Amino acid sequence: AQSVTQLGSHVSVSEGALVLLRCNYSSSVPPYLFWYVQYPNQGLQLLLKYTSAATLVKGINGFEAEFKKSETSFHLTKPSAHMSDAAEYFCAVSLGFQKLVFGTGTRLLVSP
Amino acid sequence: DAGVIQSPRHEVTEMGQEVTLRCKPISGHDYLFWYRQTMMRGLELLIYFNNNVPIDDSGMPEDRFSAKMPNASFSTLKIQPSEPRDSAVYFCASSLRRGGADTQYFGPGTRLTVL
């Protein structure tokens, strides 16, 4: 069965520092993988998704993620954090038939 | 274009009362999902529909929960009777099947508090 594991429920960075949010997946078939962001009191919004077209995926707001099959990982990165990046980030894997399974989320805190 | 619309945004009710949450998906989308988000359990898929037909309701916690989609532009999630442990944020999402990694678009959620 497909699943995702997000390491670290909270990640703190300083403004301007590198952001790295970790996601590892488990899948018996080539997966579709997603990163969603949730700002306070809002619904989830798609950041980017992996569809097997390219291993390095670029998303909105300067985020990108790299699919590494050998490491079963899909970590999210951003070179320079901004205060507005403070939010909760969810990794998800598609089970097919439109169904997604979400990780437990990582809250990103950005300090001045 | 309007996104997914949910109402009400906030609901406070007393234990034992019936609660109805409403969702209007994005026009033209053929899939609709109901999720529940809590601190303890994270984001859980409750049920989803394709072309107004329920496909998988295995996430519905118990018989007190029911969902309907009478037409392509409207869905309800009903809890009867409500209990304090039902307190959560409930999200509706919709998507359009194009094959592969289809994006789900989420509404702003309904924050339910059962006293």
PDB file of C-alpha atoms in Angstrom:
ATOM      1  CA  ALA A   1       0.000   0.000   0.000  1.00  0.00           C
ATOM      2  CA  GLN A   2       1.141   3.511  -0.757  1.00  0.00           C
ATOM      3  CA  SER A   3       2.033   5.861   2.101  1.00  0.00           C
ATOM      4  CA  VAL A   4       4.185   8.889   2.869  1.00  0.00           C
ATOM      5  CA  THR A   5       6.255   9.776   5.906  1.00  0.00           C
ATOM      6  CA  GLN A   6       7.160  13.341   6.742  1.00  0.00           C
ATOM      7  CA  LEU A   7      10.128  13.674   9.054  1.00  0.00           C
ATOM      8  CA  GLY A   8       9.797  16.469  11.568  1.00  0.00           C
ATOM      9  CA  SER A   9       6.481  17.912  12.648  1.00  0.00           C
ATOM     10  CA  HIS A  10       8.125  21.328  12.989  1.00  0.00           C
ATOM     11  CA  VAL A  11      11.007  22.933  11.106  1.00  0.00           C
ATOM     12  CA  SER A  12      12.406  26.328  12.070  1.00  0.00           C
ATOM     13  CA  VAL A  13      14.544  28.469   9.785  1.00  0.00           C
ATOM     14  CA  SER A  14      15.691  32.044   9.651  1.00  0.00           C
ATOM     15  CA  GLU A  15      14.548  34.344   6.913  1.00  0.00           C
ATOM     16  CA  GLY A  16      16.882  33.896   3.942  1.00  0.00           C
ATOM     17  CA  ALA A  17      17.980  30.404   4.957  1.00  0.00           C
ATOM     18  CA  LEU A  18      17.496  27.208   2.997  1.00  0.00           C
ATOM     19  CA  VAL A  19      14.214  25.395   3.519  1.00  0.00           C
ATOM     20  CA  LEU A  20      14.279  21.576   3.449  1.00  0.00           C
ATOM     21  CA  LEU A  21      11.155  19.584   4.254  1.00  0.00           C
ATOM     22  CA  ARG A  22      11.495  15.831   4.062  1.00  0.00           C
ATOM     23  CA  CYS A  23       9.098  13.309   2.581  1.00  0.00           C
ATOM     24  CA  ASN A  24       9.656   9.611   1.996  1.00  0.00           C
ATOM     25  CA  TYR A  25       7.167   7.457   0.206  1.00  0.00           C
ATOM     26  CA  SER A  26       6.284   3.818   0.052  1.00  0.00           C
ATOM     27  CA  SER A  27       4.738   2.538  -3.123  1.00  0.00           C
ATOM     28  CA  SER A  28       4.571  -0.716  -4.993  1.00  0.00           C
ATOM     29  CA  VAL A  29       4.122   1.088  -8.294  1.00  0.00           C
ATOM     30  CA  PRO A  30       5.609   4.296  -9.722  1.00  0.00           C
ATOM     31  CA  PRO A  31       3.909   6.944  -7.638  1.00  0.00           C
ATOM     32  CA  TYR A  32       2.366  10.302  -8.260  1.00  0.00           C
ATOM     33  CA  LEU A  33       3.555  12.625  -5.484  1.00  0.00           C
ATOM     34  CA  PHE A  34       2.335  16.004  -4.343  1.00  0.00           C
ATOM     35  CA  TRP A  35       3.223  18.820  -1.993  1.00  0.00           C
ATOM     36  CA  TYR A  36       0.416  20.972  -0.656  1.00  0.00           C
ATOM     37  CA  VAL A  37       0.640  24.051   1.563  1.00  0.00           C
ATOM     38  CA  GLN A  38      -1.886  25.174   4.148  1.00  0.00           C
ATOM     39  CA  TYR A  39      -1.822  28.730   5.430  1.00  0.00           C
ATOM     40  CA  PRO A  40      -3.584  29.487   8.731  1.00  0.00           C
ATOM     41  CA  ASN A  41      -7.351  29.143   8.543  1.00  0.00           C
ATOM     42  CA  GLN A  42      -7.266  28.189   4.876  1.00  0.00           C
ATOM     43  CA  GLY A  43      -7.651  25.082   2.775  1.00  0.00           C
ATOM     44  CA  LEU A  44      -4.787  23.225   1.144  1.00  0.00           C
ATOM     45  CA  GLN A  45      -3.209  24.600  -2.009  1.00  0.00           C
ATOM     46  CA  LEU A  46      -1.072  22.662  -4.473  1.00  0.00           C
ATOM     47  CA  LEU A  47       2.609  23.646  -4.485  1.00  0.00           C
ATOM     48  CA  LEU A  48       3.847  21.106  -7.011  1.00  0.00           C
ATOM     49  CA  LYS A  49       3.429  17.537  -8.186  1.00  0.00           C
ATOM     50  CA  TYR A  50       5.539  14.759  -9.638  1.00  0.00           C
ATOM     51  CA  THR A  51       4.074  12.972 -12.630  1.00  0.00           C
ATOM     52  CA  SER A  52       7.171  11.110 -13.921  1.00  0.00           C
ATOM     53  CA  ALA A  53       7.825  13.683 -16.643  1.00  0.00           C
ATOM     54  CA  ALA A  54      10.880  15.096 -14.847  1.00  0.00           C
ATOM     55  CA  THR A  55      12.550  14.221 -11.559  1.00  0.00           C
ATOM     56  CA  LEU A  56      13.095  17.862 -10.565  1.00  0.00           C
ATOM     57  CA  VAL A  57       9.774  19.602 -10.213  1.00  0.00           C
ATOM     58  CA  LYS A  58       9.368  23.337  -9.838  1.00  0.00           C
ATOM     59  CA  GLY A  59       6.348  24.772  -8.095  1.00  0.00           C
ATOM     60  CA  ILE A  60       4.919  28.047  -6.989  1.00  0.00           C
ATOM     61  CA  ASN A  61       6.605  30.578  -4.705  1.00  0.00           C
ATOM     62  CA  GLY A  62      10.109  29.353  -5.534  1.00  0.00           C
ATOM     63  CA  PHE A  63       9.687  25.845  -4.162  1.00  0.00           C
ATOM     64  CA  GLU A  64      10.974  22.745  -5.885  1.00  0.00           C
ATOM     65  CA  ALA A  65      11.199  19.041  -5.132  1.00  0.00           C
ATOM     66  CA  GLU A  66      13.312  16.236  -6.495  1.00  0.00           C
ATOM     67  CA  PHE A  67      12.037  12.702  -6.976  1.00  0.00           C
ATOM     68  CA  LYS A  68      14.729  10.190  -6.002  1.00  0.00           C
ATOM     69  CA  LYS A  69      13.639   6.647  -6.669  1.00  0.00           C
ATOM     70  CA  SER A  70      16.747   5.101  -5.074  1.00  0.00           C
ATOM     71  CA  GLU A  71      16.002   6.920  -1.832  1.00  0.00           C
ATOM     72  CA  THR A  72      12.196   6.781  -2.143  1.00  0.00           C
ATOM     73  CA  SER A  73      12.207  10.471  -1.347  1.00  0.00           C
ATOM     74  CA  PHE A  74      10.492  13.620  -2.563  1.00  0.00           C
ATOM     75  CA  HIS A  75      11.955  16.376  -0.401  1.00  0.00           C
ATOM     76  CA  LEU A  76      10.756  19.959  -0.755  1.00  0.00           C
ATOM     77  CA  THR A  77      13.299  22.776  -0.898  1.00  0.00           C
ATOM     78  CA  LYS A  78      13.496  26.520  -1.301  1.00  0.00           C
ATOM     79  CA  PRO A  79      16.848  28.331  -1.454  1.00  0.00           C
ATOM     80  CA  SER A  80      15.826  31.333   0.637  1.00  0.00           C
ATOM     81  CA  ALA A  81      12.979  31.381   3.129  1.00  0.00           C
ATOM     82  CA  HIS A  82      10.607  34.297   3.365  1.00  0.00           C
ATOM     83  CA  MET A  83       8.371  35.189   6.274  1.00  0.00           C
ATOM     84  CA  SER A  84       5.352  34.502   4.085  1.00  0.00           C
ATOM     85  CA  ASP A  85       6.440  30.846   3.738  1.00  0.00           C
ATOM     86  CA  ALA A  86       5.382  30.134   7.313  1.00  0.00           C
ATOM     87  CA  ALA A  87       2.656  27.508   6.943  1.00  0.00           C
ATOM     88  CA  GLU A  88       2.008  23.799   7.189  1.00  0.00           C
ATOM     89  CA  TYR A  89       3.224  21.611   4.363  1.00  0.00           C
ATOM     90  CA  PHE A  90       1.786  18.247   3.405  1.00  0.00           C
ATOM     91  CA  CYS A  91       3.284  15.568   1.227  1.00  0.00           C
ATOM     92  CA  ALA A  92       0.811  13.208  -0.452  1.00  0.00           C
ATOM     93  CA  VAL A  93       0.860  10.129  -2.654  1.00  0.00           C
ATOM     94  CA  SER A  94      -1.801   9.125  -5.110  1.00  0.00           C
ATOM     95  CA  LEU A  95      -3.362   5.715  -4.698  1.00  0.00           C
ATOM     96  CA  GLY A  96      -4.859   5.961  -8.129  1.00  0.00           C
ATOM     97  CA  PHE A  97      -8.539   6.420  -8.787  1.00  0.00           C
ATOM     98  CA  GLN A  98      -8.089  10.027  -7.647  1.00  0.00           C
ATOM     99  CA  LYS A  99      -7.508   9.065  -4.006  1.00  0.00           C
ATOM    100  CA  LEU A 100      -4.685  10.775  -2.100  1.00  0.00           C
ATOM    101  CA  VAL A 101      -3.008   9.773   1.141  1.00  0.00           C
ATOM    102  CA  PHE A 102      -1.488  12.681   3.031  1.00  0.00           C
ATOM    103  CA  GLY A 103       1.421  12.746   5.421  1.00  0.00           C
ATOM    104  CA  THR A 104       1.079  14.144   8.897  1.00  0.00           C
ATOM    105  CA  GLY A 105       2.353  17.562   7.859  1.00  0.00           C
ATOM    106  CA  THR A 106       5.349  19.731   8.745  1.00  0.00           C
ATOM    107  CA  ARG A 107       4.879  23.169  10.206  1.00  0.00           C
ATOM    108  CA  LEU A 108       7.467  25.620   8.882  1.00  0.00           C
ATOM    109  CA  LEU A 109       8.379  28.474  11.200  1.00  0.00           C
ATOM    110  CA  VAL A 110      10.361  31.400   9.787  1.00  0.00           C
ATOM    111  CA  SER A 111      12.068  33.830  12.123  1.00  0.00           C
ATOM    112  CA  PRO A 112      13.341  37.301  11.193  1.00  0.00           C
TER     113      PRO A 112
ATOM    114  CA  ASP B   1     -13.319  31.728 -11.323  1.00  0.00           C
ATOM    115  CA  ALA B   2     -14.832  30.798  -7.989  1.00  0.00           C
ATOM    116  CA  GLY B   3     -13.056  28.029  -6.160  1.00  0.00           C
ATOM    117  CA  VAL B   4     -14.635  25.401  -3.977  1.00  0.00           C
ATOM    118  CA  ILE B   5     -17.229  26.996  -1.743  1.00  0.00           C
ATOM    119  CA  GLN B   6     -18.090  25.662   1.687  1.00  0.00           C
ATOM    120  CA  SER B   7     -20.699  26.777   4.167  1.00  0.00           C
ATOM    121  CA  PRO B   8     -20.891  27.550   6.932  1.00  0.00           C
ATOM    122  CA  ARG B   9     -17.304  28.556   7.715  1.00  0.00           C
ATOM    123  CA  HIS B  10     -17.876  28.049  11.412  1.00  0.00           C
ATOM    124  CA  GLU B  11     -20.459  25.939  13.210  1.00  0.00           C
ATOM    125  CA  VAL B  12     -20.954  25.610  16.939  1.00  0.00           C
ATOM    126  CA  THR B  13     -23.544  23.157  18.116  1.00  0.00           C
ATOM    127  CA  GLU B  14     -24.460  21.087  21.104  1.00  0.00           C
ATOM    128  CA  MET B  15     -24.007  17.382  21.461  1.00  0.00           C
ATOM    129  CA  GLY B  16     -26.885  15.456  19.971  1.00  0.00           C
ATOM    130  CA  GLN B  17     -27.806  18.060  17.390  1.00  0.00           C
ATOM    131  CA  GLU B  18     -27.801  17.448  13.657  1.00  0.00           C
ATOM    132  CA  VAL B  19     -25.123  19.233  11.673  1.00  0.00           C
ATOM    133  CA  THR B  20     -25.121  19.750   7.908  1.00  0.00           C
ATOM    134  CA  LEU B  21     -22.059  20.953   6.045  1.00  0.00           C
ATOM    135  CA  ARG B  22     -22.354  22.125   2.456  1.00  0.00           C
ATOM    136  CA  CYS B  23     -20.036  22.198  -0.503  1.00  0.00           C
ATOM    137  CA  LYS B  24     -20.154  23.585  -4.018  1.00  0.00           C
ATOM    138  CA  PRO B  25     -17.349  22.170  -6.178  1.00  0.00           C
ATOM    139  CA  ILE B  26     -15.630  23.950  -9.019  1.00  0.00           C
ATOM    140  CA  SER B  27     -17.858  23.924 -12.071  1.00  0.00           C
ATOM    141  CA  GLY B  28     -17.006  21.090 -14.448  1.00  0.00           C
ATOM    142  CA  HIS B  29     -15.140  19.005 -11.904  1.00  0.00           C
ATOM    143  CA  ASP B  30     -16.245  15.385 -11.757  1.00  0.00           C
ATOM    144  CA  TYR B  31     -14.735  14.314  -8.445  1.00  0.00           C
ATOM    145  CA  LEU B  32     -15.643  15.578  -4.988  1.00  0.00           C
ATOM    146  CA  PHE B  33     -13.931  14.702  -1.730  1.00  0.00           C
ATOM    147  CA  TRP B  34     -14.749  15.237   1.937  1.00  0.00           C
ATOM    148  CA  TYR B  35     -11.874  15.359   4.428  1.00  0.00           C
ATOM    149  CA  ARG B  36     -11.633  15.849   8.157  1.00  0.00           C
ATOM    150  CA  GLN B  37      -8.630  17.466   9.827  1.00  0.00           C
ATOM    151  CA  THR B  38      -7.802  17.148  13.524  1.00  0.00           C
ATOM    152  CA  MET B  39      -4.636  17.595  15.531  1.00  0.00           C
ATOM    153  CA  MET B  40      -4.676  13.979  16.627  1.00  0.00           C
ATOM    154  CA  ARG B  41      -5.455  12.259  13.325  1.00  0.00           C
ATOM    155  CA  GLY B  42      -4.278  14.750  10.741  1.00  0.00           C
ATOM    156  CA  LEU B  43      -6.057  14.911   7.387  1.00  0.00           C
ATOM    157  CA  GLU B  44      -8.405  11.998   6.749  1.00  0.00           C
ATOM    158  CA  LEU B  45     -10.408  11.229   3.625  1.00  0.00           C
ATOM    159  CA  LEU B  46     -13.988  10.490   4.606  1.00  0.00           C
ATOM    160  CA  ILE B  47     -15.686   9.849   1.277  1.00  0.00           C
ATOM    161  CA  TYR B  48     -15.422  10.736  -2.376  1.00  0.00           C
ATOM    162  CA  PHE B  49     -17.785  10.920  -5.323  1.00  0.00           C
ATOM    163  CA  ASN B  50     -17.375  10.571  -9.054  1.00  0.00           C
ATOM    164  CA  ASN B  51     -20.101  12.072 -11.214  1.00  0.00           C
ATOM    165  CA  ASN B  52     -22.290  12.371  -8.120  1.00  0.00           C
ATOM    166  CA  VAL B  53     -21.934   8.678  -7.218  1.00  0.00           C
ATOM    167  CA  PRO B  54     -20.177   7.691  -3.974  1.00  0.00           C
ATOM    168  CA  ILE B  55     -17.100   5.656  -4.838  1.00  0.00           C
ATOM    169  CA  ASP B  56     -15.385   5.044  -1.518  1.00  0.00           C
ATOM    170  CA  ASP B  57     -16.885   5.765   1.881  1.00  0.00           C
ATOM    171  CA  SER B  58     -14.490   3.608   3.856  1.00  0.00           C
ATOM    172  CA  GLY B  59     -13.262   6.652   5.757  1.00  0.00           C
ATOM    173  CA  MET B  60     -16.641   7.564   7.165  1.00  0.00           C
ATOM    174  CA  PRO B  61     -16.189   6.999  10.880  1.00  0.00           C
ATOM    175  CA  GLU B  62     -19.600   5.576  11.717  1.00  0.00           C
ATOM    176  CA  ASP B  63     -23.253   5.557  10.802  1.00  0.00           C
ATOM    177  CA  ARG B  64     -23.787   8.963  12.326  1.00  0.00           C
ATOM    178  CA  PHE B  65     -22.042  10.384   9.262  1.00  0.00           C
ATOM    179  CA  SER B  66     -23.684  10.517   5.862  1.00  0.00           C
ATOM    180  CA  ALA B  67     -22.893  12.334   2.625  1.00  0.00           C
ATOM    181  CA  LYS B  68     -24.906  13.035  -0.469  1.00  0.00           C
ATOM    182  CA  MET B  69     -24.338  14.607  -3.824  1.00  0.00           C
ATOM    183  CA  PRO B  70     -27.731  15.221  -5.436  1.00  0.00           C
ATOM    184  CA  ASN B  71     -26.233  17.026  -8.420  1.00  0.00           C
ATOM    185  CA  ALA B  72     -22.912  18.073  -9.891  1.00  0.00           C
ATOM    186  CA  SER B  73     -22.848  21.392  -8.088  1.00  0.00           C
ATOM    187  CA  PHE B  74     -23.784  20.498  -4.532  1.00  0.00           C
ATOM    188  CA  SER B  75     -22.860  18.065  -1.786  1.00  0.00           C
ATOM    189  CA  THR B  76     -23.675  17.742   1.891  1.00  0.00           C
ATOM    190  CA  LEU B  77     -22.024  16.022   4.820  1.00  0.00           C
ATOM    191  CA  LYS B  78     -24.391  15.354   7.679  1.00  0.00           C
ATOM    192  CA  ILE B  79     -23.655  14.299  11.236  1.00  0.00           C
ATOM    193  CA  GLN B  80     -26.593  13.068  13.276  1.00  0.00           C
ATOM    194  CA  PRO B  81     -26.347  13.029  16.221  1.00  0.00           C
ATOM    195  CA  SER B  82     -23.192  15.068  16.703  1.00  0.00           C
ATOM    196  CA  GLU B  83     -20.673  14.322  19.462  1.00  0.00           C
ATOM    197  CA  PRO B  84     -17.812  16.401  20.927  1.00  0.00           C
ATOM    198  CA  ARG B  85     -15.257  14.107  19.246  1.00  0.00           C
ATOM    199  CA  ASP B  86     -16.605  15.231  15.882  1.00  0.00           C
ATOM    200  CA  SER B  87     -15.081  18.666  16.480  1.00  0.00           C
ATOM    201  CA  ALA B  88     -12.693  19.248  13.596  1.00  0.00           C
ATOM    202  CA  VAL B  89     -12.193  21.198  10.400  1.00  0.00           C
ATOM    203  CA  TYR B  90     -14.010  19.614   7.494  1.00  0.00           C
ATOM    204  CA  PHE B  91     -12.736  20.256   3.996  1.00  0.00           C
ATOM    205  CA  CYS B  92     -14.358  19.692   0.667  1.00  0.00           C
ATOM    206  CA  ALA B  93     -12.190  19.339  -2.438  1.00  0.00           C
ATOM    207  CA  SER B  94     -12.883  18.776  -6.100  1.00  0.00           C
ATOM    208  CA  SER B  95     -10.891  17.658  -9.117  1.00  0.00           C
ATOM    209  CA  LEU B  96     -11.223  17.035 -12.826  1.00  0.00           C
ATOM    210  CA  ARG B  97     -10.039  13.686 -14.082  1.00  0.00           C
ATOM    211  CA  ARG B  98      -7.501  14.089 -16.840  1.00  0.00           C
ATOM    212  CA  GLY B  99      -5.630  10.916 -16.014  1.00  0.00           C
ATOM    213  CA  GLY B 100      -2.578  10.640 -13.815  1.00  0.00           C
ATOM    214  CA  ALA B 101      -1.789  13.172 -11.115  1.00  0.00           C
ATOM    215  CA  ASP B 102      -4.924  15.252 -11.024  1.00  0.00           C
ATOM    216  CA  THR B 103      -4.894  18.227  -8.683  1.00  0.00           C
ATOM    217  CA  GLN B 104      -7.434  18.447  -5.913  1.00  0.00           C
ATOM    218  CA  TYR B 105      -8.703  21.959  -5.163  1.00  0.00           C
ATOM    219  CA  PHE B 106      -9.682  22.542  -1.567  1.00  0.00           C
ATOM    220  CA  GLY B 107     -12.318  24.783  -0.086  1.00  0.00           C
ATOM    221  CA  PRO B 108     -11.611  26.974   2.938  1.00  0.00           C
ATOM    222  CA  GLY B 109     -13.111  24.447   5.339  1.00  0.00           C
ATOM    223  CA  THR B 110     -15.824  24.407   7.976  1.00  0.00           C
ATOM    224  CA  ARG B 111     -14.647  24.559  11.566  1.00  0.00           C
ATOM    225  CA  LEU B 112     -17.080  22.471  13.606  1.00  0.00           C
ATOM    226  CA  THR B 113     -17.239  22.691  17.374  1.00  0.00           C
ATOM    227  CA  VAL B 114     -19.545  20.328  19.220  1.00  0.00           C
ATOM    228  CA  LEU B 115     -20.079  21.272  22.858  1.00  0.00           C
TER     229      LEU B 115
END
